[in-house]
Amino acid sequence: MEDRSQPSEETWRRGLLHWSHATLFWSLIGVILTGLVLTIFVATVAVPWLRVELNVRPFDEAIALLRLIFGSLAFTFFGLGALLTRYAWRIWRHAEAPPPGAIVLFDTPVIRGALARQRAAVIGFAACLLLAGSVGLSLFPNAVERAVGPPATERSTR
């Protein structure tokens, strides 16, 4: 049975962050630690590997490798942005967060009305950032090719 009552006064005061302080704390710690581990991995493993691979390969193969890596990243960002866009649209349309039929991991209070639409706008903004990032990632190999490649008059036509 769905609860169709208005949010409580505490829900209005908390707004977007409708979490307990402990949940918010551990969520932020988790995000920070995940970012730290990924940053260390990229700095110590991925970038040195990519640098070696780009130096030992011929120019055309190096650009193809860059296109593969950054194309995969762009595709991933696009997919995540599309999922967030769909989720934000569902929240906006139903004015409920989480929207009807959404998968939730734990008992989640339903936020309705203006607060739900505010949450949808924030999620939509994050989706726009991911979609814009996917465009930038897809264009990066072209910029590298123009910056370090042979002049356009010497390039072979494909």
Coordinates of N, CA, C and O in Angstrom, one line a residue:
M1 N 0.8 -1.2 0.0 CA 0.0 0.0 0.0 C 0.9 1.2 0.0 O 1.8 1.4 0.8
E2 N 0.6 2.2 -0.9 CA 1.4 3.3 -1.0 C 1.0 4.4 -0.1 O -0.2 4.6 0.2
D3 N 2.0 5.2 0.5 CA 1.7 6.3 1.4 C 1.6 7.5 0.5 O 2.5 8.0 -0.1
R4 N 0.4 8.2 0.5 CA 0.1 9.3 -0.3 C 0.1 10.6 0.5 O -0.3 11.7 0.1
S5 N 0.5 10.6 1.8 CA 0.5 11.8 2.6 C 1.6 12.7 2.2 O 2.6 12.3 1.6
Q6 N 1.5 13.9 2.7 CA 2.5 14.9 2.5 C 3.8 14.6 3.3 O 3.6 14.0 4.4
P7 N 5.0 15.0 2.9 CA 6.2 14.8 3.7 C 6.1 15.5 5.0 O 5.4 16.5 5.1
S8 N 6.7 14.9 6.0 CA 6.7 15.5 7.3 C 7.6 16.8 7.4 O 8.3 17.1 6.4
E9 N 7.5 17.5 8.4 CA 8.2 18.8 8.6 C 9.7 18.5 8.5 O 10.5 19.2 8.0
E10 N 10.1 17.4 9.1 CA 11.6 17.0 9.1 C 12.0 16.7 7.7 O 13.2 17.1 7.3
T11 N 11.2 16.1 6.9 CA 11.6 15.8 5.5 C 11.8 17.1 4.8 O 12.7 17.2 4.0
W12 N 10.9 18.1 5.0 CA 11.1 19.4 4.3 C 12.4 20.1 4.8 O 13.0 20.7 4.0
R13 N 12.7 19.9 6.0 CA 14.0 20.6 6.5 C 15.2 19.9 5.9 O 16.2 20.5 5.6
R14 N 15.2 18.6 5.8 CA 16.3 17.9 5.3 C 16.5 18.0 3.7 O 17.6 17.9 3.2
G15 N 15.4 18.2 3.0 CA 15.4 18.4 1.6 C 16.1 17.2 0.8 O 15.6 16.1 1.0
L16 N 17.1 17.5 0.0 CA 17.7 16.5 -0.8 C 18.4 15.4 0.0 O 18.3 14.2 -0.4
L17 N 19.0 15.7 1.0 CA 19.8 14.7 1.8 C 18.9 14.1 2.9 O 19.0 14.4 4.1
H18 N 18.0 13.3 2.5 CA 17.0 12.6 3.4 C 17.7 11.4 3.9 O 17.2 10.3 3.7
W19 N 18.8 11.5 4.6 CA 19.5 10.4 5.2 C 19.8 10.7 6.6 O 19.9 11.9 7.0
S20 N 20.1 9.7 7.4 CA 20.5 9.9 8.7 C 22.0 10.4 8.7 O 22.7 10.2 7.7
H21 N 22.5 11.0 9.7 CA 23.8 11.5 9.7 C 24.9 10.4 9.6 O 25.9 10.5 8.9
A22 N 24.6 9.2 10.2 CA 25.5 8.1 10.1 C 25.6 7.6 8.6 O 26.7 7.3 8.1
T23 N 24.4 7.4 8.0 CA 24.4 7.0 6.6 C 25.1 8.0 5.7 O 25.9 7.6 4.8
L24 N 24.9 9.2 5.9 CA 25.5 10.2 5.1 C 27.0 10.2 5.3 O 27.8 10.2 4.3
F25 N 27.5 10.1 6.5 CA 28.9 10.0 6.8 C 29.6 8.8 6.2 O 30.6 9.0 5.5
W26 N 29.0 7.6 6.3 CA 29.6 6.5 5.7 C 29.5 6.5 4.2 O 30.4 5.9 3.5
S27 N 28.5 7.0 3.7 CA 28.4 7.2 2.2 C 29.5 8.1 1.7 O 30.1 7.7 0.7
L28 N 29.7 9.2 2.3 CA 30.8 10.1 1.9 C 32.1 9.5 2.1 O 33.0 9.6 1.2
I29 N 32.4 8.8 3.2 CA 33.6 8.1 3.4 C 33.8 7.0 2.3 O 34.9 6.9 1.7
G30 N 32.8 6.3 1.9 CA 32.9 5.3 0.9 C 33.2 5.9 -0.5 O 34.1 5.4 -1.2
V31 N 32.6 7.0 -0.8 CA 32.9 7.7 -2.1 C 34.3 8.2 -2.1 O 35.0 8.1 -3.1
I32 N 34.7 8.8 -1.0 CA 36.1 9.4 -0.9 C 37.1 8.2 -1.0 O 38.1 8.4 -1.8
L33 N 36.9 7.1 -0.3 CA 37.9 6.0 -0.4 C 37.9 5.4 -1.8 O 39.0 5.0 -2.3
T34 N 36.7 5.2 -2.4 CA 36.7 4.7 -3.8 C 37.4 5.6 -4.7 O 38.2 5.1 -5.6
G35 N 37.2 6.9 -4.6 CA 37.9 7.8 -5.5 C 39.4 7.8 -5.2 O 40.2 7.8 -6.2
L36 N 39.9 7.6 -4.0 CA 41.3 7.6 -3.7 C 41.9 6.3 -4.2 O 43.0 6.4 -4.9
V37 N 41.2 5.2 -4.1 CA 41.8 3.9 -4.6 C 41.9 4.0 -6.2 O 42.9 3.6 -6.8
L38 N 40.8 4.5 -6.8 CA 40.9 4.7 -8.3 C 42.0 5.6 -8.7 O 42.6 5.4 -9.7
T39 N 42.1 6.7 -8.0 CA 43.2 7.7 -8.4 C 44.6 7.0 -8.2 O 45.4 7.2 -9.1
I40 N 44.8 6.3 -7.2 CA 46.1 5.6 -7.0 C 46.3 4.6 -8.1 O 47.4 4.5 -8.6
F41 N 45.3 3.8 -8.4 CA 45.4 2.8 -9.5 C 45.7 3.5 -10.8 O 46.6 3.1 -11.5
V42 N 45.0 4.6 -11.2 CA 45.3 5.3 -12.4 C 46.7 5.8 -12.5 O 47.4 5.7 -13.4
A43 N 47.1 6.5 -11.3 CA 48.4 7.1 -11.3 C 49.6 6.1 -11.3 O 50.6 6.4 -11.9
T44 N 49.4 4.9 -10.7 CA 50.5 4.0 -10.5 C 50.5 2.9 -11.6 O 51.6 2.3 -11.9
V45 N 49.4 2.6 -12.2 CA 49.3 1.4 -13.1 C 48.9 1.9 -14.5 O 49.6 1.6 -15.5
A46 N 47.7 2.5 -14.6 CA 47.2 2.8 -15.9 C 48.0 3.8 -16.7 O 48.2 3.6 -17.9
V47 N 48.3 4.9 -16.1 CA 49.0 6.0 -16.9 C 50.4 5.5 -17.3 O 50.8 5.7 -18.5
P48 N 51.2 4.9 -16.4 CA 52.5 4.4 -16.9 C 52.4 3.3 -18.0 O 53.2 3.3 -19.0
W49 N 51.4 2.4 -17.9 CA 51.2 1.4 -18.9 C 50.9 2.1 -20.2 O 51.4 1.7 -21.3
L50 N 49.9 3.1 -20.2 CA 49.5 3.8 -21.4 C 50.7 4.5 -22.0 O 50.9 4.5 -23.3
R51 N 51.5 5.2 -21.2 CA 52.7 5.9 -21.7 C 53.7 5.0 -22.4 O 54.1 5.3 -23.5
V52 N 53.9 3.8 -21.9 CA 54.8 2.8 -22.5 C 54.2 2.3 -23.8 O 54.9 2.3 -24.8
E53 N 52.9 2.0 -23.8 CA 52.3 1.5 -25.0 C 52.3 2.5 -26.1 O 52.5 2.2 -27.3
L54 N 52.1 3.8 -25.8 CA 52.0 4.8 -26.8 C 53.4 5.1 -27.4 O 53.6 5.4 -28.5
N55 N 54.5 4.9 -26.5 CA 55.8 5.1 -27.0 C 56.4 4.0 -27.9 O 57.1 4.3 -28.8
V56 N 56.0 2.8 -27.7 CA 56.5 1.6 -28.4 C 55.7 1.3 -29.7 O 56.3 0.6 -30.6
R57 N 54.6 1.8 -29.8 CA 53.7 1.6 -31.0 C 53.9 2.6 -32.1 O 54.2 3.8 -31.8
P58 N 53.7 2.2 -33.3 CA 53.7 3.3 -34.4 C 52.5 4.2 -34.2 O 51.6 3.9 -33.4
F59 N 52.7 5.4 -34.8 CA 51.7 6.5 -34.5 C 50.3 6.0 -34.8 O 49.4 6.3 -34.0
D60 N 50.0 5.4 -35.9 CA 48.6 5.0 -36.2 C 48.1 4.0 -35.2 O 46.9 4.1 -34.8
E61 N 48.9 3.1 -34.8 CA 48.4 2.1 -33.8 C 48.2 2.8 -32.4 O 47.3 2.4 -31.7
A62 N 49.0 3.7 -32.1 CA 48.9 4.5 -30.8 C 47.6 5.2 -30.8 O 46.8 5.3 -29.8
I63 N 47.3 5.9 -31.9 CA 46.0 6.6 -32.0 C 44.8 5.7 -32.0 O 43.8 6.0 -31.3
A64 N 44.9 4.5 -32.6 CA 43.9 3.5 -32.5 C 43.6 3.1 -31.1 O 42.5 2.9 -30.7
L65 N 44.7 2.9 -30.3 CA 44.6 2.5 -28.9 C 43.9 3.6 -28.1 O 43.1 3.3 -27.3
L66 N 44.3 4.8 -28.4 CA 43.7 5.9 -27.7 C 42.2 6.0 -28.0 O 41.3 6.2 -27.1
R67 N 41.9 5.8 -29.3 CA 40.4 5.8 -29.7 C 39.7 4.7 -29.0 O 38.5 4.9 -28.5
L68 N 40.3 3.5 -28.9 CA 39.6 2.4 -28.2 C 39.4 2.7 -26.7 O 38.3 2.5 -26.2
I69 N 40.4 3.2 -26.0 CA 40.3 3.5 -24.6 C 39.3 4.6 -24.3 O 38.4 4.4 -23.5
F70 N 39.5 5.7 -25.0 CA 38.6 6.8 -24.7 C 37.2 6.6 -25.3 O 36.2 7.2 -24.8
G71 N 37.1 5.8 -26.4 CA 35.7 5.5 -26.9 C 35.0 4.6 -25.9 O 33.8 4.8 -25.7
S72 N 35.7 3.7 -25.2 CA 35.1 2.9 -24.2 C 34.6 3.7 -23.0 O 33.5 3.5 -22.5
L73 N 35.5 4.6 -22.6 CA 35.1 5.5 -21.5 C 33.9 6.4 -21.9 O 33.0 6.6 -21.1
A74 N 33.9 6.9 -23.1 CA 32.8 7.7 -23.6 C 31.5 6.9 -23.6 O 30.5 7.4 -23.2
F75 N 31.6 5.7 -24.1 CA 30.4 4.9 -24.1 C 29.9 4.6 -22.7 O 28.7 4.6 -22.5
T76 N 30.8 4.3 -21.7 CA 30.4 4.1 -20.4 C 29.7 5.4 -19.8 O 28.7 5.3 -19.1
F77 N 30.4 6.5 -20.0 CA 29.8 7.8 -19.5 C 28.4 8.0 -20.1 O 27.5 8.5 -19.4
F78 N 28.3 7.7 -21.4 CA 27.0 7.9 -22.1 C 25.9 7.0 -21.5 O 24.8 7.4 -21.3
G79 N 26.3 5.8 -21.3 CA 25.3 4.8 -20.7 C 24.9 5.2 -19.3 O 23.7 5.2 -19.0
L80 N 25.8 5.6 -18.5 CA 25.4 6.1 -17.1 C 24.6 7.4 -17.2 O 23.6 7.5 -16.5
G81 N 24.9 8.3 -18.1 CA 24.1 9.5 -18.3 C 22.7 9.2 -18.8 O 21.8 9.8 -18.3
A82 N 22.6 8.2 -19.7 CA 21.3 7.9 -20.2 C 20.4 7.2 -19.1 O 19.2 7.5 -18.9
L83 N 21.1 6.4 -18.2 CA 20.3 5.8 -17.1 C 19.9 6.9 -16.1 O 18.7 6.8 -15.7
L84 N 20.8 7.8 -15.8 CA 20.4 8.9 -14.9 C 19.3 9.8 -15.5 O 18.4 10.2 -14.8
T85 N 19.4 10.0 -16.8 CA 18.4 10.8 -17.4 C 17.0 10.2 -17.3 O 16.0 10.8 -17.0
R86 N 17.0 8.9 -17.6 CA 15.7 8.2 -17.5 C 15.2 8.2 -16.1 O 14.0 8.4 -15.9
Y87 N 16.0 8.0 -15.1 CA 15.6 8.0 -13.7 C 15.1 9.3 -13.3 O 14.1 9.5 -12.6
A88 N 15.8 10.4 -13.7 CA 15.4 11.8 -13.3 C 14.0 12.1 -14.0 O 13.2 12.7 -13.4
W89 N 13.8 11.6 -15.2 CA 12.6 11.9 -15.9 C 11.4 11.1 -15.2 O 10.3 11.7 -15.0
R90 N 11.7 9.9 -14.7 CA 10.6 9.2 -14.0 C 10.3 9.9 -12.7 O 9.1 10.0 -12.3
I91 N 11.3 10.4 -12.0 CA 11.0 11.1 -10.8 C 10.2 12.4 -11.1 O 9.2 12.7 -10.4
W92 N 10.6 13.1 -12.1 CA 9.9 14.4 -12.5 C 8.5 14.1 -12.8 O 7.6 14.8 -12.4
R93 N 8.3 13.1 -13.7 CA 6.9 12.8 -14.2 C 6.0 12.3 -13.1 O 4.8 12.8 -13.0
H94 N 6.5 11.5 -12.1 CA 5.6 11.0 -11.1 C 5.6 11.9 -9.8 O 4.8 11.7 -8.9
A95 N 6.6 12.8 -9.8 CA 6.8 13.7 -8.6 C 6.9 12.8 -7.3 O 6.4 13.2 -6.3
E96 N 7.6 11.7 -7.4 CA 7.9 10.8 -6.3 C 9.4 10.4 -6.4 O 9.8 10.0 -7.5
A97 N 10.1 10.4 -5.3 CA 11.4 9.8 -5.3 C 11.5 8.8 -4.2 O 11.3 9.2 -3.0
P98 N 11.8 7.6 -4.4 CA 12.0 7.0 -5.7 C 10.7 6.8 -6.4 O 9.6 6.7 -5.8
P99 N 10.8 6.7 -7.8 CA 9.5 6.6 -8.6 C 8.9 5.2 -8.4 O 9.6 4.3 -7.9
P100 N 7.6 5.1 -8.7 CA 7.0 3.8 -8.6 C 7.7 2.7 -9.4 O 8.1 3.0 -10.6
G101 N 7.9 1.6 -8.8 CA 8.5 0.5 -9.5 C 10.0 0.5 -9.5 O 10.7 -0.4 -10.1
A102 N 10.6 1.5 -8.8 CA 12.1 1.5 -8.8 C 12.6 0.5 -7.8 O 12.0 0.1 -6.8
I103 N 13.8 0.0 -8.1 CA 14.5 -0.9 -7.2 C 15.2 -0.1 -6.1 O 15.9 0.8 -6.4
V104 N 14.9 -0.5 -4.9 CA 15.6 0.2 -3.7 C 16.3 -0.9 -2.9 O 15.9 -2.0 -2.9
L105 N 17.4 -0.5 -2.4 CA 18.3 -1.4 -1.6 C 17.8 -1.6 -0.2 O 18.1 -2.6 0.5
F106 N 17.2 -0.6 0.4 CA 16.7 -0.7 1.8 C 15.5 0.2 1.9 O 15.1 0.9 0.9
D107 N 14.8 0.1 3.0 CA 13.5 0.8 3.2 C 13.7 2.3 3.0 O 14.4 2.9 3.8
T108 N 13.2 2.8 2.0 CA 13.4 4.2 1.6 C 12.1 5.0 1.8 O 11.1 4.6 1.2
P109 N 12.1 6.1 2.5 CA 10.9 6.9 2.6 C 10.7 7.6 1.2 O 11.6 8.0 0.5
V110 N 9.4 7.7 0.8 CA 9.1 8.3 -0.5 C 8.9 9.8 -0.3 O 8.2 10.2 0.6
I111 N 9.6 10.5 -1.1 CA 9.5 12.0 -1.1 C 8.6 12.4 -2.3 O 8.8 11.9 -3.4
R112 N 7.7 13.3 -2.0 CA 6.7 13.7 -3.1 C 6.7 15.2 -3.3 O 7.2 15.9 -2.5
G113 N 6.2 15.6 -4.4 CA 6.0 17.0 -4.7 C 7.2 17.7 -5.1 O 8.1 17.2 -5.9
A114 N 7.3 18.9 -4.6 CA 8.4 19.8 -5.0 C 9.8 19.3 -4.6 O 10.8 19.4 -5.3
L115 N 9.9 18.6 -3.4 CA 11.2 18.0 -3.1 C 11.6 16.9 -4.0 O 12.8 16.8 -4.4
A116 N 10.7 16.1 -4.5 CA 11.0 15.1 -5.5 C 11.4 15.7 -6.8 O 12.4 15.2 -7.4
R117 N 10.8 16.7 -7.2 CA 11.2 17.4 -8.4 C 12.5 18.1 -8.3 O 13.3 18.2 -9.2
Q118 N 12.8 18.6 -7.1 CA 14.1 19.2 -6.9 C 15.2 18.1 -7.0 O 16.3 18.3 -7.6
R119 N 14.9 16.9 -6.4 CA 15.9 15.8 -6.5 C 16.0 15.4 -8.0 O 17.1 15.1 -8.5
A120 N 14.9 15.4 -8.8 CA 15.0 15.1 -10.2 C 15.9 16.1 -10.9 O 16.6 15.7 -11.8
A121 N 15.8 17.3 -10.6 CA 16.6 18.3 -11.3 C 18.1 18.1 -11.0 O 18.9 18.3 -11.9
V122 N 18.4 17.8 -9.7 CA 19.8 17.5 -9.4 C 20.4 16.3 -10.1 O 21.5 16.3 -10.7
I123 N 19.6 15.2 -10.1 CA 20.0 14.0 -10.9 C 20.1 14.3 -12.4 O 21.0 13.8 -13.0
G124 N 19.2 15.1 -12.9 CA 19.2 15.5 -14.3 C 20.5 16.3 -14.6 O 21.1 16.1 -15.7
F125 N 20.9 17.2 -13.7 CA 22.1 17.9 -13.9 C 23.3 17.0 -13.9 O 24.2 17.1 -14.7
A126 N 23.4 16.0 -13.0 CA 24.5 15.0 -13.0 C 24.5 14.3 -14.3 O 25.5 14.0 -14.9
A127 N 23.3 13.9 -14.8 CA 23.2 13.2 -16.1 C 23.8 14.1 -17.2 O 24.5 13.6 -18.1
C128 N 23.5 15.4 -17.2 CA 24.0 16.3 -18.3 C 25.5 16.3 -18.2 O 26.2 16.4 -19.2
L129 N 26.1 16.3 -17.0 CA 27.5 16.4 -16.8 C 28.1 15.1 -17.4 O 29.2 15.1 -18.1
L130 N 27.5 13.9 -17.1 CA 28.0 12.7 -17.7 C 27.9 12.7 -19.2 O 28.9 12.2 -19.9
L131 N 26.8 13.2 -19.8 CA 26.7 13.2 -21.2 C 27.7 14.1 -21.9 O 28.2 13.8 -22.9
A132 N 27.9 15.3 -21.3 CA 28.9 16.2 -21.8 C 30.3 15.6 -21.7 O 31.1 15.8 -22.6
G133 N 30.6 14.9 -20.6 CA 31.8 14.2 -20.5 C 32.0 13.2 -21.5 O 33.2 13.0 -22.0
S134 N 31.0 12.5 -21.9 CA 31.1 11.5 -23.0 C 31.5 12.1 -24.3 O 32.3 11.5 -25.1
V135 N 30.9 13.3 -24.6 CA 31.3 14.0 -25.8 C 32.8 14.4 -25.8 O 33.5 14.2 -26.7
G136 N 33.2 14.9 -24.7 CA 34.6 15.3 -24.5 C 35.6 14.2 -24.6 O 36.6 14.2 -25.3
L137 N 35.2 13.0 -24.0 CA 36.1 11.9 -24.1 C 36.1 11.3 -25.5 O 37.2 10.8 -26.0
S138 N 35.0 11.4 -26.2 CA 35.0 10.9 -27.6 C 35.9 11.8 -28.6 O 36.4 11.3 -29.6
L139 N 36.0 13.0 -28.2 CA 36.7 14.0 -29.1 C 38.2 14.0 -28.7 O 39.0 14.5 -29.5
F140 N 38.6 13.5 -27.6 CA 40.0 13.7 -27.1 C 41.0 13.1 -28.0 O 42.0 13.7 -28.3
P141 N 40.8 11.8 -28.6 CA 41.8 11.3 -29.5 C 42.0 12.1 -30.7 O 43.2 12.2 -31.2
N142 N 41.0 12.7 -31.2 CA 41.2 13.6 -32.4 C 42.0 14.8 -32.1 O 42.9 15.2 -32.9
A143 N 41.9 15.4 -30.9 CA 42.7 16.5 -30.4 C 44.2 16.1 -30.3 O 45.1 16.8 -30.7
V144 N 44.4 14.9 -29.8 CA 45.7 14.4 -29.6 C 46.4 14.2 -31.0 O 47.5 14.5 -31.2
E145 N 45.6 13.6 -31.9 CA 46.1 13.4 -33.2 C 46.5 14.7 -33.9 O 47.6 14.8 -34.6
R146 N 45.7 15.7 -33.8 CA 46.0 17.0 -34.4 C 47.2 17.6 -33.7 O 48.0 18.3 -34.3
A147 N 47.4 17.4 -32.4 CA 48.5 18.1 -31.7 C 49.8 17.4 -31.9 O 50.8 18.2 -32.0
V148 N 49.9 16.1 -32.0 CA 51.2 15.5 -32.0 C 51.4 14.7 -33.4 O 52.5 14.2 -33.6
G149 N 50.4 14.6 -34.2 CA 50.5 13.9 -35.4 C 51.2 14.7 -36.5 O 51.6 15.9 -36.3
P150 N 51.5 14.1 -37.6 CA 52.1 14.8 -38.8 C 51.1 15.8 -39.3 O 49.9 15.7 -39.1
P151 N 51.6 16.8 -40.0 CA 50.8 17.8 -40.6 C 49.7 17.2 -41.5 O 49.9 16.1 -42.0
A152 N 48.6 17.9 -41.7 CA 47.5 17.4 -42.4 C 47.9 17.0 -43.9 O 47.3 16.1 -44.5
T153 N 48.9 17.7 -44.4 CA 49.3 17.5 -45.8 C 50.0 16.2 -45.9 O 50.1 15.6 -47.0
E154 N 50.6 15.7 -44.8 CA 51.4 14.4 -44.9 C 50.6 13.2 -44.4 O 51.1 12.1 -44.5
R155 N 49.4 13.4 -43.9 CA 48.6 12.3 -43.4 C 48.1 11.5 -44.6 O 47.7 12.0 -45.6
S156 N 48.0 10.2 -44.4 CA 47.4 9.3 -45.4 C 45.9 9.4 -45.4 O 45.3 9.6 -44.3
T157 N 45.3 9.3 -46.5 CA 43.8 9.3 -46.5 C 43.3 7.9 -46.3 O 43.9 6.9 -46.8
R158 N 42.2 7.8 -45.6 CA 41.7 6.5 -45.2 C 40.4 6.3 -45.9 O 39.6 7.1 -46.2

